[in-house]
Amino acid sequence: MTPARPKPDALHEAQDRFVATWGQMGSAWGISRTMAEVHALLFISGDALCTDDVMDRLQISRGSASMSLRALLDWGVINRTHKRGDRKEYFAAEQDVWTMFRAIVRERMKREVDPLLASLFEIRDMTGGLGAVGADHNARLDALLLFFEVVQTFGHRFISPAGEGLQAAADILNKADAP
Amino acid sequence: MTPARPKPDALHEAQDRFVATWGQMGSAWGISRTMAEVHALLFISGDALCTDDVMDRLQISRGSASMSLRALLDWGVINRTHKRGDRKEYFAAEQDVWTMFRAIVRERMKREVDPLLASLFEIRDMTGGLGAVGADHNARLDALLLFFEVVQTFGHRFISPAGEGLQAAADILNKADAP
DNA sequence: TGGTTGTTTCAGGAATGATTGAAAGAGAGA
DNA sequence: TCTCTCTTTCAATCATTCCTGAAACAACCA
């Protein structure tokens, strides 16, 4: 067995399983497995960890750890911290789940929904000149556009500053739960 | 230039761009590019196409076309049809955008959210015996569980039979739009 | 400034996931 | 039953994406 046990085995194993689970979830949704695992580790440990901690725990290279951490910072789901008398950088995951998902939704909207809508508008314009030939085509595009505009509206509401976003979502769900 | 032009160039090009756009979108969300492209083609053309039509238009192999079509059937976003006096199978995309997304949400819930919740519960149980050591860990898991239960509730409402699902979502969004 | 510690970058290699194409399967009609 | 047409399967190949590791970079301190 392992001679040194800094943590109870059960906790350590539970963390590992959480990391694996969250990693799988990530890849199903288009996020690289490692990046999701790094996030999972920071979230579930609750501590601020340094690059070497992450490397050791997940058995990944320095480069990979650095890139994942950078990407997570860009997404706004982790933060840099420092420890007094230590030059290393430490990273801690946002612990509020709603705040975390607001950040995720904000980024995905910016990276995917907004460009998608822009493209759909452009594509629609390509057949503006056509008469009846393009009518059905345009009708289909319009239906899709309408749907994604609704998605965008809803998304904006979800991510809008603190109270509103969370409250709006919670209210909707509470109302929806009642009947 | 191409000698035969069964369709106006503009329409053809618009379709191609839509296919490419939808394909990109797919890969960002964990769906294989080709499968998303096949779906895009069926959706934007509005016709029922056979395997060869899809192969020719997207320049993919028979095997790839067959597998993509099968997967799209499993997702419930396209349907088989037949033409009188023709043994070939034709495929047509669901044209109602809300129905289409209800199918997508239903499948993703079943494939990803449900198993995720099951895993999170299991992981939580792994540290049930631990005292104070595991308390923070469990609190974090609980917060995540709560969030995904909300997601699940909301998702179920969205996909619930015809009227309700669509209506509920539309209502919520209309209300949210007002102020 | 030189030495030390820590971080980022990126070309190349490894792993993962997707596609092909040919062969087997399935069904219809004669 | 045989033949013809269309569909599905799957091992081998290909493409893409991800990770590694070492070198360059940056920041701090004496």
Tab-separated table of C-alpha atoms (C1' of nucleotides) in Angstrom:
chain	number	residue	atom	x	y	z
A	1	MET	CA	0.000	0.000	0.000
A	2	THR	CA	0.996	3.629	-0.119
A	3	PRO	CA	3.153	4.374	2.896
A	4	ALA	CA	2.321	8.066	3.297
A	5	ARG	CA	-1.345	9.015	3.533
A	6	PRO	CA	-1.774	12.729	3.705
A	7	LYS	CA	-5.535	12.287	3.301
A	8	PRO	CA	-7.971	9.574	4.173
A	9	ASP	CA	-8.160	7.159	1.283
A	10	ALA	CA	-11.905	7.518	0.920
A	11	LEU	CA	-11.673	11.262	0.378
A	12	HIS	CA	-8.796	10.903	-2.033
A	13	GLU	CA	-10.650	8.293	-4.042
A	14	ALA	CA	-13.820	10.309	-4.081
A	15	GLN	CA	-11.855	13.262	-5.442
A	16	ASP	CA	-10.329	11.089	-8.127
A	17	ARG	CA	-13.715	9.823	-9.184
A	18	PHE	CA	-15.076	13.310	-9.288
A	19	VAL	CA	-12.152	14.408	-11.447
A	20	ALA	CA	-12.755	11.534	-13.841
A	21	THR	CA	-16.495	12.172	-13.994
A	22	TRP	CA	-16.095	15.874	-14.622
A	23	GLY	CA	-13.473	15.134	-17.256
A	24	GLN	CA	-15.868	12.879	-19.137
A	25	MET	CA	-18.601	15.458	-18.892
A	26	GLY	CA	-16.214	18.017	-20.331
A	27	SER	CA	-15.340	15.965	-23.366
A	28	ALA	CA	-19.005	15.323	-24.107
A	29	TRP	CA	-19.516	19.080	-24.242
A	30	GLY	CA	-16.498	20.018	-26.311
A	31	ILE	CA	-14.041	20.885	-23.550
A	32	SER	CA	-10.727	19.068	-23.454
A	33	ARG	CA	-10.657	16.297	-20.896
A	34	THR	CA	-7.539	17.547	-19.155
A	35	MET	CA	-8.819	21.076	-18.813
A	36	ALA	CA	-12.012	19.776	-17.263
A	37	GLU	CA	-10.003	17.544	-14.938
A	38	VAL	CA	-7.855	20.413	-13.748
A	39	HIS	CA	-10.976	22.399	-13.044
A	40	ALA	CA	-12.543	19.467	-11.252
A	41	LEU	CA	-9.492	19.058	-9.049
A	42	LEU	CA	-9.426	22.709	-8.047
A	43	PHE	CA	-13.151	22.762	-7.451
A	44	ILE	CA	-13.407	19.617	-5.388
A	45	SER	CA	-10.263	20.178	-3.344
A	46	GLY	CA	-11.427	23.666	-2.417
A	47	ASP	CA	-7.803	24.706	-1.908
A	48	ALA	CA	-5.545	26.926	-3.915
A	49	LEU	CA	-3.038	24.660	-5.660
A	50	CYS	CA	0.133	25.488	-7.557
A	51	THR	CA	1.171	24.158	-10.932
A	52	ASP	CA	3.251	21.376	-9.401
A	53	ASP	CA	0.392	20.219	-7.219
A	54	VAL	CA	-1.791	19.894	-10.297
A	55	MET	CA	0.936	18.111	-12.280
A	56	ASP	CA	1.601	15.629	-9.509
A	57	ARG	CA	-1.978	14.888	-8.733
A	58	LEU	CA	-3.178	14.470	-12.313
A	59	GLN	CA	0.058	13.080	-13.740
A	60	ILE	CA	0.304	15.599	-16.529
A	61	SER	CA	3.185	17.620	-17.888
A	62	ARG	CA	4.103	21.133	-16.887
A	63	GLY	CA	3.110	22.458	-20.291
A	64	SER	CA	-0.278	20.854	-20.171
A	65	ALA	CA	-0.942	22.096	-16.656
A	66	SER	CA	0.110	25.611	-17.586
A	67	MET	CA	-2.076	25.714	-20.668
A	68	SER	CA	-5.103	24.287	-18.899
A	69	LEU	CA	-4.776	26.747	-16.054
A	70	ARG	CA	-4.412	29.623	-18.467
A	71	ALA	CA	-7.504	28.539	-20.375
A	72	LEU	CA	-9.491	28.193	-17.148
A	73	LEU	CA	-8.444	31.711	-16.185
A	74	ASP	CA	-9.656	32.934	-19.574
A	75	TRP	CA	-12.984	31.245	-18.967
A	76	GLY	CA	-13.156	32.991	-15.610
A	77	VAL	CA	-13.814	29.846	-13.587
A	78	ILE	CA	-10.584	29.935	-11.585
A	79	ASN	CA	-8.554	32.738	-10.019
A	80	ARG	CA	-4.901	33.385	-9.335
A	81	THR	CA	-3.826	33.791	-5.728
A	82	HIS	CA	-0.487	34.182	-3.989
A	83	LYS	CA	0.866	33.046	-0.679
A	84	ARG	CA	2.926	35.313	1.519
A	85	GLY	CA	6.639	34.652	1.163
A	86	ASP	CA	6.140	32.327	-1.797
A	87	ARG	CA	6.764	33.336	-5.346
A	88	LYS	CA	4.650	30.594	-6.829
A	89	GLU	CA	1.232	31.265	-8.229
A	90	TYR	CA	-1.685	29.393	-6.763
A	91	PHE	CA	-5.010	28.763	-8.412
A	92	ALA	CA	-8.399	28.405	-6.818
A	93	ALA	CA	-11.690	27.502	-8.449
A	94	GLU	CA	-14.724	29.711	-8.117
A	95	GLN	CA	-16.702	27.935	-5.416
A	96	ASP	CA	-20.149	29.341	-6.043
A	97	VAL	CA	-21.788	26.981	-8.488
A	98	TRP	CA	-24.146	29.553	-9.971
A	99	THR	CA	-21.353	32.055	-10.460
A	100	MET	CA	-19.303	29.328	-12.094
A	101	PHE	CA	-22.023	28.445	-14.569
A	102	ARG	CA	-22.751	32.067	-15.286
A	103	ALA	CA	-19.116	32.381	-16.352
A	104	ILE	CA	-19.384	29.279	-18.515
A	105	VAL	CA	-22.589	30.418	-20.174
A	106	ARG	CA	-21.173	33.888	-20.752
A	107	GLU	CA	-18.141	32.474	-22.554
A	108	ARG	CA	-20.035	29.971	-24.642
A	109	MET	CA	-22.481	32.634	-25.729
A	110	LYS	CA	-19.641	34.904	-26.743
A	111	ARG	CA	-17.711	32.175	-28.514
A	112	GLU	CA	-20.501	30.204	-30.111
A	113	VAL	CA	-23.958	31.721	-30.098
A	114	ASP	CA	-22.952	35.226	-31.160
A	115	PRO	CA	-20.820	34.071	-34.118
A	116	LEU	CA	-23.523	31.582	-35.079
A	117	LEU	CA	-26.154	34.288	-35.245
A	118	ALA	CA	-23.812	36.472	-37.288
A	119	SER	CA	-23.266	33.628	-39.752
A	120	LEU	CA	-26.951	32.835	-40.011
A	121	PHE	CA	-27.721	36.459	-40.846
A	122	GLU	CA	-25.013	36.463	-43.492
A	123	ILE	CA	-26.290	33.249	-45.014
A	124	ARG	CA	-29.791	34.631	-45.077
A	125	ASP	CA	-28.597	37.673	-46.958
A	126	MET	CA	-26.983	35.501	-49.608
A	127	THR	CA	-30.396	34.514	-50.921
A	128	GLY	CA	-32.128	37.827	-50.435
A	129	GLY	CA	-32.295	38.456	-54.180
A	130	LEU	CA	-33.875	35.143	-55.071
A	131	GLY	CA	-37.613	35.049	-55.473
A	132	ALA	CA	-39.809	32.095	-54.732
A	133	VAL	CA	-36.881	29.709	-55.182
A	134	GLY	CA	-35.286	30.807	-51.949
A	135	ALA	CA	-38.434	31.430	-49.965
A	136	ASP	CA	-38.540	28.091	-48.198
A	137	HIS	CA	-34.840	28.196	-47.572
A	138	ASN	CA	-35.161	31.599	-45.982
A	139	ALA	CA	-38.139	30.535	-43.938
A	140	ARG	CA	-36.104	27.718	-42.452
A	141	LEU	CA	-33.221	30.038	-41.668
A	142	ASP	CA	-35.602	32.513	-40.097
A	143	ALA	CA	-37.049	29.856	-37.833
A	144	LEU	CA	-33.575	28.917	-36.689
A	145	LEU	CA	-32.596	32.553	-36.224
A	146	LEU	CA	-35.651	33.175	-34.126
A	147	PHE	CA	-34.836	30.212	-31.940
A	148	PHE	CA	-31.268	31.321	-31.348
A	149	GLU	CA	-32.351	34.865	-30.656
A	150	VAL	CA	-34.550	33.444	-27.937
A	151	VAL	CA	-31.592	31.449	-26.662
A	152	GLN	CA	-29.490	34.583	-26.686
A	153	THR	CA	-32.087	36.608	-24.820
A	154	PHE	CA	-32.459	33.919	-22.239
A	155	GLY	CA	-28.714	33.520	-21.918
A	156	HIS	CA	-28.171	37.234	-21.417
A	157	ARG	CA	-30.737	37.240	-18.699
A	158	PHE	CA	-29.057	34.295	-17.028
A	159	ILE	CA	-25.623	35.894	-17.006
A	160	SER	CA	-26.639	39.456	-16.246
A	161	PRO	CA	-25.093	40.919	-13.066
A	162	ALA	CA	-25.286	38.933	-9.880
A	163	GLY	CA	-28.770	39.175	-8.408
A	164	GLU	CA	-30.710	39.386	-11.615
A	165	GLY	CA	-29.207	36.452	-13.403
A	166	LEU	CA	-29.363	34.047	-10.531
A	167	GLN	CA	-32.634	35.368	-9.244
A	168	ALA	CA	-34.322	35.310	-12.623
A	169	ALA	CA	-33.334	31.708	-13.174
A	170	ALA	CA	-34.275	30.665	-9.665
A	171	ASP	CA	-37.624	32.455	-9.883
A	172	ILE	CA	-38.481	30.890	-13.175
A	173	LEU	CA	-37.657	27.485	-11.824
A	174	ASN	CA	-39.500	27.983	-8.580
A	175	LYS	CA	-42.589	29.141	-10.432
A	176	ALA	CA	-42.250	26.267	-12.832
A	177	ASP	CA	-41.978	23.859	-9.925
A	178	ALA	CA	-45.178	24.911	-8.216
A	179	PRO	CA	-48.091	23.484	-10.268
B	1	MET	CA	-17.683	26.608	-64.581
B	2	THR	CA	-20.117	23.829	-63.798
B	3	PRO	CA	-22.104	23.025	-66.924
B	4	ALA	CA	-25.274	21.729	-65.289
B	5	ARG	CA	-26.931	23.931	-62.708
B	6	PRO	CA	-29.905	22.245	-61.167
B	7	LYS	CA	-30.186	25.048	-58.614
B	8	PRO	CA	-29.341	28.711	-58.646
B	9	ASP	CA	-25.768	29.139	-57.507
B	10	ALA	CA	-26.691	31.498	-54.718
B	11	LEU	CA	-28.996	28.977	-53.106
B	12	HIS	CA	-26.487	26.193	-53.489
B	13	GLU	CA	-23.745	28.282	-51.940
B	14	ALA	CA	-25.962	29.413	-49.108
B	15	GLN	CA	-26.741	25.778	-48.350
B	16	ASP	CA	-23.055	24.916	-48.360
B	17	ARG	CA	-22.262	27.692	-45.969
B	18	PHE	CA	-25.056	26.650	-43.699
B	19	VAL	CA	-23.760	23.097	-43.726
B	20	ALA	CA	-20.267	24.289	-42.842
B	21	THR	CA	-21.536	26.574	-40.083
B	22	TRP	CA	-23.711	23.922	-38.525
B	23	GLY	CA	-20.847	21.458	-38.731
B	24	GLN	CA	-18.568	23.776	-36.786
B	25	MET	CA	-21.254	24.370	-34.225
B	26	GLY	CA	-21.618	20.637	-33.828
B	27	SER	CA	-17.965	20.036	-33.132
B	28	ALA	CA	-17.918	22.796	-30.532
B	29	TRP	CA	-20.693	20.935	-28.708
B	30	GLY	CA	-19.291	17.446	-28.903
B	31	ILE	CA	-21.094	16.186	-32.008
B	32	SER	CA	-19.020	14.860	-34.877
B	33	ARG	CA	-18.647	17.372	-37.679
B	34	THR	CA	-19.925	15.012	-40.364
B	35	MET	CA	-23.028	14.050	-38.442
B	36	ALA	CA	-23.859	17.700	-37.912
B	37	GLU	CA	-23.266	18.403	-41.591
B	38	VAL	CA	-25.594	15.637	-42.674
B	39	HIS	CA	-28.249	17.025	-40.393
B	40	ALA	CA	-27.649	20.531	-41.695
B	41	LEU	CA	-28.049	19.383	-45.275
B	42	LEU	CA	-31.323	17.605	-44.600
B	43	PHE	CA	-32.641	20.502	-42.581
B	44	ILE	CA	-31.757	23.276	-44.991
B	45	SER	CA	-32.729	21.434	-48.139
B	46	GLY	CA	-36.132	20.626	-46.704
B	47	ASP	CA	-36.355	17.592	-48.972
B	48	ALA	CA	-36.121	13.912	-48.242
B	49	LEU	CA	-32.746	12.734	-49.535
B	50	CYS	CA	-31.364	9.236	-49.985
B	51	THR	CA	-27.960	7.988	-48.915
B	52	ASP	CA	-26.445	8.639	-52.334
B	53	ASP	CA	-27.702	12.208	-52.378
B	54	VAL	CA	-25.992	12.826	-49.067
B	55	MET	CA	-22.773	11.112	-50.182
B	56	ASP	CA	-22.600	13.099	-53.385
B	57	ARG	CA	-23.420	16.425	-51.900
B	58	LEU	CA	-21.106	16.183	-48.898
B	59	GLN	CA	-18.395	14.099	-50.561
B	60	ILE	CA	-18.350	11.417	-47.907
B	61	SER	CA	-18.235	7.629	-48.096
B	62	ARG	CA	-21.219	5.331	-48.011
B	63	GLY	CA	-20.221	4.030	-44.592
B	64	SER	CA	-19.931	7.458	-43.122
B	65	ALA	CA	-23.265	8.552	-44.537
B	66	SER	CA	-24.962	5.426	-43.272
B	67	MET	CA	-23.567	5.790	-39.760
B	68	SER	CA	-24.408	9.474	-39.550
B	69	LEU	CA	-27.956	8.898	-40.722
B	70	ARG	CA	-28.397	6.087	-38.243
B	71	ALA	CA	-27.125	8.252	-35.395
B	72	LEU	CA	-29.433	11.103	-36.409
B	73	LEU	CA	-32.361	8.670	-36.380
B	74	ASP	CA	-31.362	7.583	-32.878
B	75	TRP	CA	-31.332	11.200	-31.796
B	76	GLY	CA	-34.803	11.568	-33.268
B	77	VAL	CA	-33.980	14.624	-35.381
B	78	ILE	CA	-34.559	12.964	-38.757
B	79	ASN	CA	-37.113	10.466	-40.031
B	80	ARG	CA	-37.164	7.675	-42.585
B	81	THR	CA	-39.513	8.015	-45.515
B	82	HIS	CA	-40.104	6.003	-48.657
B	83	LYS	CA	-41.077	6.890	-52.168
B	84	ARG	CA	-43.658	4.906	-54.058
B	85	GLY	CA	-42.073	2.445	-56.436
B	86	ASP	CA	-38.590	3.020	-55.056
B	87	ARG	CA	-36.907	0.688	-52.650
B	88	LYS	CA	-34.445	3.241	-51.416
B	89	GLU	CA	-34.837	4.855	-48.061
B	90	TYR	CA	-35.129	8.602	-47.881
B	91	PHE	CA	-34.409	10.772	-44.894
B	92	ALA	CA	-36.007	14.057	-43.927
B	93	ALA	CA	-35.086	16.340	-41.073
B	94	GLU	CA	-37.630	17.410	-38.507
B	95	GLN	CA	-38.540	20.878	-39.711
B	96	ASP	CA	-40.011	22.350	-36.560
B	97	VAL	CA	-37.113	23.971	-34.768
B	98	TRP	CA	-38.600	23.641	-31.296
B	99	THR	CA	-39.419	20.003	-31.813
B	100	MET	CA	-35.904	19.463	-33.062
B	101	PHE	CA	-34.323	21.036	-30.006
B	102	ARG	CA	-36.669	19.210	-27.697
B	103	ALA	CA	-35.328	15.987	-29.191
B	104	ILE	CA	-31.752	17.152	-28.742
B	105	VAL	CA	-32.305	18.222	-25.147
B	106	ARG	CA	-34.100	14.964	-24.369
B	107	GLU	CA	-31.188	12.902	-25.643
B	108	ARG	CA	-28.488	14.945	-23.984
B	109	MET	CA	-30.315	14.769	-20.683
B	110	LYS	CA	-30.625	11.027	-20.978
B	111	ARG	CA	-27.028	10.520	-22.072
B	112	GLU	CA	-25.262	13.078	-19.940
B	113	VAL	CA	-27.216	14.733	-17.169
B	114	ASP	CA	-28.832	11.585	-15.784
B	115	PRO	CA	-25.580	9.596	-15.614
B	116	LEU	CA	-23.803	12.626	-14.173
B	117	LEU	CA	-26.310	12.896	-11.359
B	118	ALA	CA	-26.015	9.191	-10.681
B	119	SER	CA	-22.229	9.498	-10.452
B	120	LEU	CA	-22.385	12.530	-8.203
B	121	PHE	CA	-24.664	10.682	-5.788
B	122	GLU	CA	-22.319	7.713	-5.774
B	123	ILE	CA	-19.315	9.913	-5.149
B	124	ARG	CA	-21.115	11.631	-2.334
B	125	ASP	CA	-21.840	8.310	-0.710
B	126	MET	CA	-18.166	7.374	-0.802
B	127	THR	CA	-17.418	9.923	1.894
B	128	GLY	CA	-20.539	9.453	3.945
B	129	GLY	CA	-18.627	7.806	6.800
B	130	LEU	CA	-16.032	10.534	7.146
B	131	GLY	CA	-16.614	13.149	9.807
B	132	ALA	CA	-15.479	16.732	9.607
B	133	VAL	CA	-12.753	15.805	7.118
B	134	GLY	CA	-15.250	15.227	4.368
B	135	ALA	CA	-17.741	17.891	5.307
B	136	ASP	CA	-16.479	20.570	2.933
B	137	HIS	CA	-16.080	18.046	0.168
B	138	ASN	CA	-19.654	16.928	0.592
B	139	ALA	CA	-20.909	20.474	0.752
B	140	ARG	CA	-19.320	21.188	-2.628
B	141	LEU	CA	-20.818	18.055	-4.123
B	142	ASP	CA	-24.202	18.955	-2.706
B	143	ALA	CA	-24.074	22.392	-4.281
B	144	LEU	CA	-23.294	20.841	-7.632
B	145	LEU	CA	-25.986	18.219	-7.206
B	146	LEU	CA	-28.535	20.874	-6.404
B	147	PHE	CA	-27.583	22.804	-9.499
B	148	PHE	CA	-27.909	19.793	-11.766
B	149	GLU	CA	-31.190	18.818	-10.213
B	150	VAL	CA	-32.443	22.246	-11.141
B	151	VAL	CA	-31.091	21.721	-14.643
B	152	GLN	CA	-32.842	18.384	-14.804
B	153	THR	CA	-36.146	19.804	-13.625
B	154	PHE	CA	-35.940	22.593	-16.124
B	155	GLY	CA	-34.942	20.202	-18.883
B	156	HIS	CA	-37.826	17.859	-18.186
B	157	ARG	CA	-40.206	20.744	-18.355
B	158	PHE	CA	-38.745	21.844	-21.652
B	159	ILE	CA	-39.074	18.439	-23.256
B	160	SER	CA	-42.385	17.395	-21.760
B	161	PRO	CA	-45.094	16.563	-24.299
B	162	ALA	CA	-45.767	19.004	-27.106
B	163	GLY	CA	-47.754	21.943	-25.821
B	164	GLU	CA	-46.369	22.093	-22.344
B	165	GLY	CA	-42.712	22.014	-23.171
B	166	LEU	CA	-42.817	24.513	-25.937
B	167	GLN	CA	-45.391	26.676	-24.278
B	168	ALA	CA	-43.653	26.722	-20.937
B	169	ALA	CA	-40.419	27.839	-22.515
B	170	ALA	CA	-42.090	30.405	-24.722
B	171	ASP	CA	-44.099	31.791	-21.841
B	172	ILE	CA	-41.105	32.099	-19.616
B	173	LEU	CA	-39.225	33.909	-22.319
B	174	ASN	CA	-42.093	36.192	-23.216
B	175	LYS	CA	-42.529	37.163	-19.590
B	176	ALA	CA	-38.804	37.662	-19.262
B	177	ASP	CA	-38.797	39.865	-22.331
B	178	ALA	CA	-41.427	42.303	-21.113
B	179	PRO	CA	-39.697	44.578	-18.556
C	1	DT	C1'	24.426	41.964	-13.018
C	2	DG	C1'	24.197	36.983	-12.243
C	3	DG	C1'	21.830	33.408	-10.124
C	4	DT	C1'	17.578	31.321	-8.871
C	5	DT	C1'	12.847	30.205	-9.168
C	6	DG	C1'	8.800	29.900	-11.561
C	7	DT	C1'	5.957	30.372	-16.069
C	8	DT	C1'	4.974	30.156	-20.942
C	9	DT	C1'	5.586	28.636	-25.551
C	10	DC	C1'	5.666	25.490	-29.326
C	11	DA	C1'	7.463	21.860	-32.530
C	12	DG	C1'	7.023	17.175	-32.601
C	13	DG	C1'	5.086	12.841	-30.951
C	14	DA	C1'	1.119	10.171	-29.007
C	15	DA	C1'	-3.541	9.207	-28.474
C	16	DT	C1'	-8.062	9.641	-29.703
C	17	DG	C1'	-11.739	9.743	-32.693
C	18	DA	C1'	-13.576	9.704	-37.518
C	19	DT	C1'	-13.740	7.872	-42.207
C	20	DT	C1'	-13.173	4.658	-45.740
C	21	DG	C1'	-14.247	0.752	-48.610
C	22	DA	C1'	-15.131	-3.748	-49.224
C	23	DA	C1'	-17.636	-7.598	-47.644
C	24	DA	C1'	-21.602	-9.381	-45.286
C	25	DG	C1'	-26.475	-8.756	-44.414
C	26	DA	C1'	-31.290	-7.946	-45.383
C	27	DG	C1'	-35.281	-7.705	-47.985
C	28	DA	C1'	-38.114	-7.768	-52.336
C	29	DG	C1'	-39.618	-9.664	-56.403
C	30	DA	C1'	-39.566	-13.332	-59.924
D	1	DT	C1'	-34.690	-20.309	-54.380
D	2	DC	C1'	-31.989	-17.018	-56.844
D	3	DT	C1'	-30.854	-12.438	-58.075
D	4	DC	C1'	-30.858	-7.763	-57.600
D	5	DT	C1'	-30.762	-3.574	-54.871
D	6	DC	C1'	-29.887	-1.195	-51.030
D	7	DT	C1'	-28.049	-0.987	-46.128
D	8	DT	C1'	-25.012	-1.980	-42.432
D	9	DT	C1'	-20.785	-3.334	-40.350
D	10	DC	C1'	-15.976	-3.123	-39.075
D	11	DA	C1'	-10.861	-3.521	-39.472
D	12	DA	C1'	-7.510	-0.618	-41.392
D	13	DT	C1'	-6.322	3.962	-42.405
D	14	DC	C1'	-6.441	8.718	-41.831
D	15	DA	C1'	-7.099	13.210	-39.562
D	16	DT	C1'	-7.343	15.886	-35.670
D	17	DT	C1'	-6.681	17.139	-31.359
D	18	DC	C1'	-4.013	16.924	-27.236
D	19	DC	C1'	0.077	16.423	-24.556
D	20	DT	C1'	4.952	16.482	-23.761
D	21	DG	C1'	9.397	18.328	-22.668
D	22	DA	C1'	12.878	21.310	-23.321
D	23	DA	C1'	14.125	25.956	-24.332
D	24	DA	C1'	12.975	30.736	-23.971
D	25	DC	C1'	11.130	34.049	-21.059
D	26	DA	C1'	10.064	36.765	-16.893
D	27	DA	C1'	10.453	38.190	-12.292
D	28	DC	C1'	12.730	38.575	-8.167
D	29	DC	C1'	16.736	38.979	-5.023
D	30	DA	C1'	21.502	39.627	-3.482
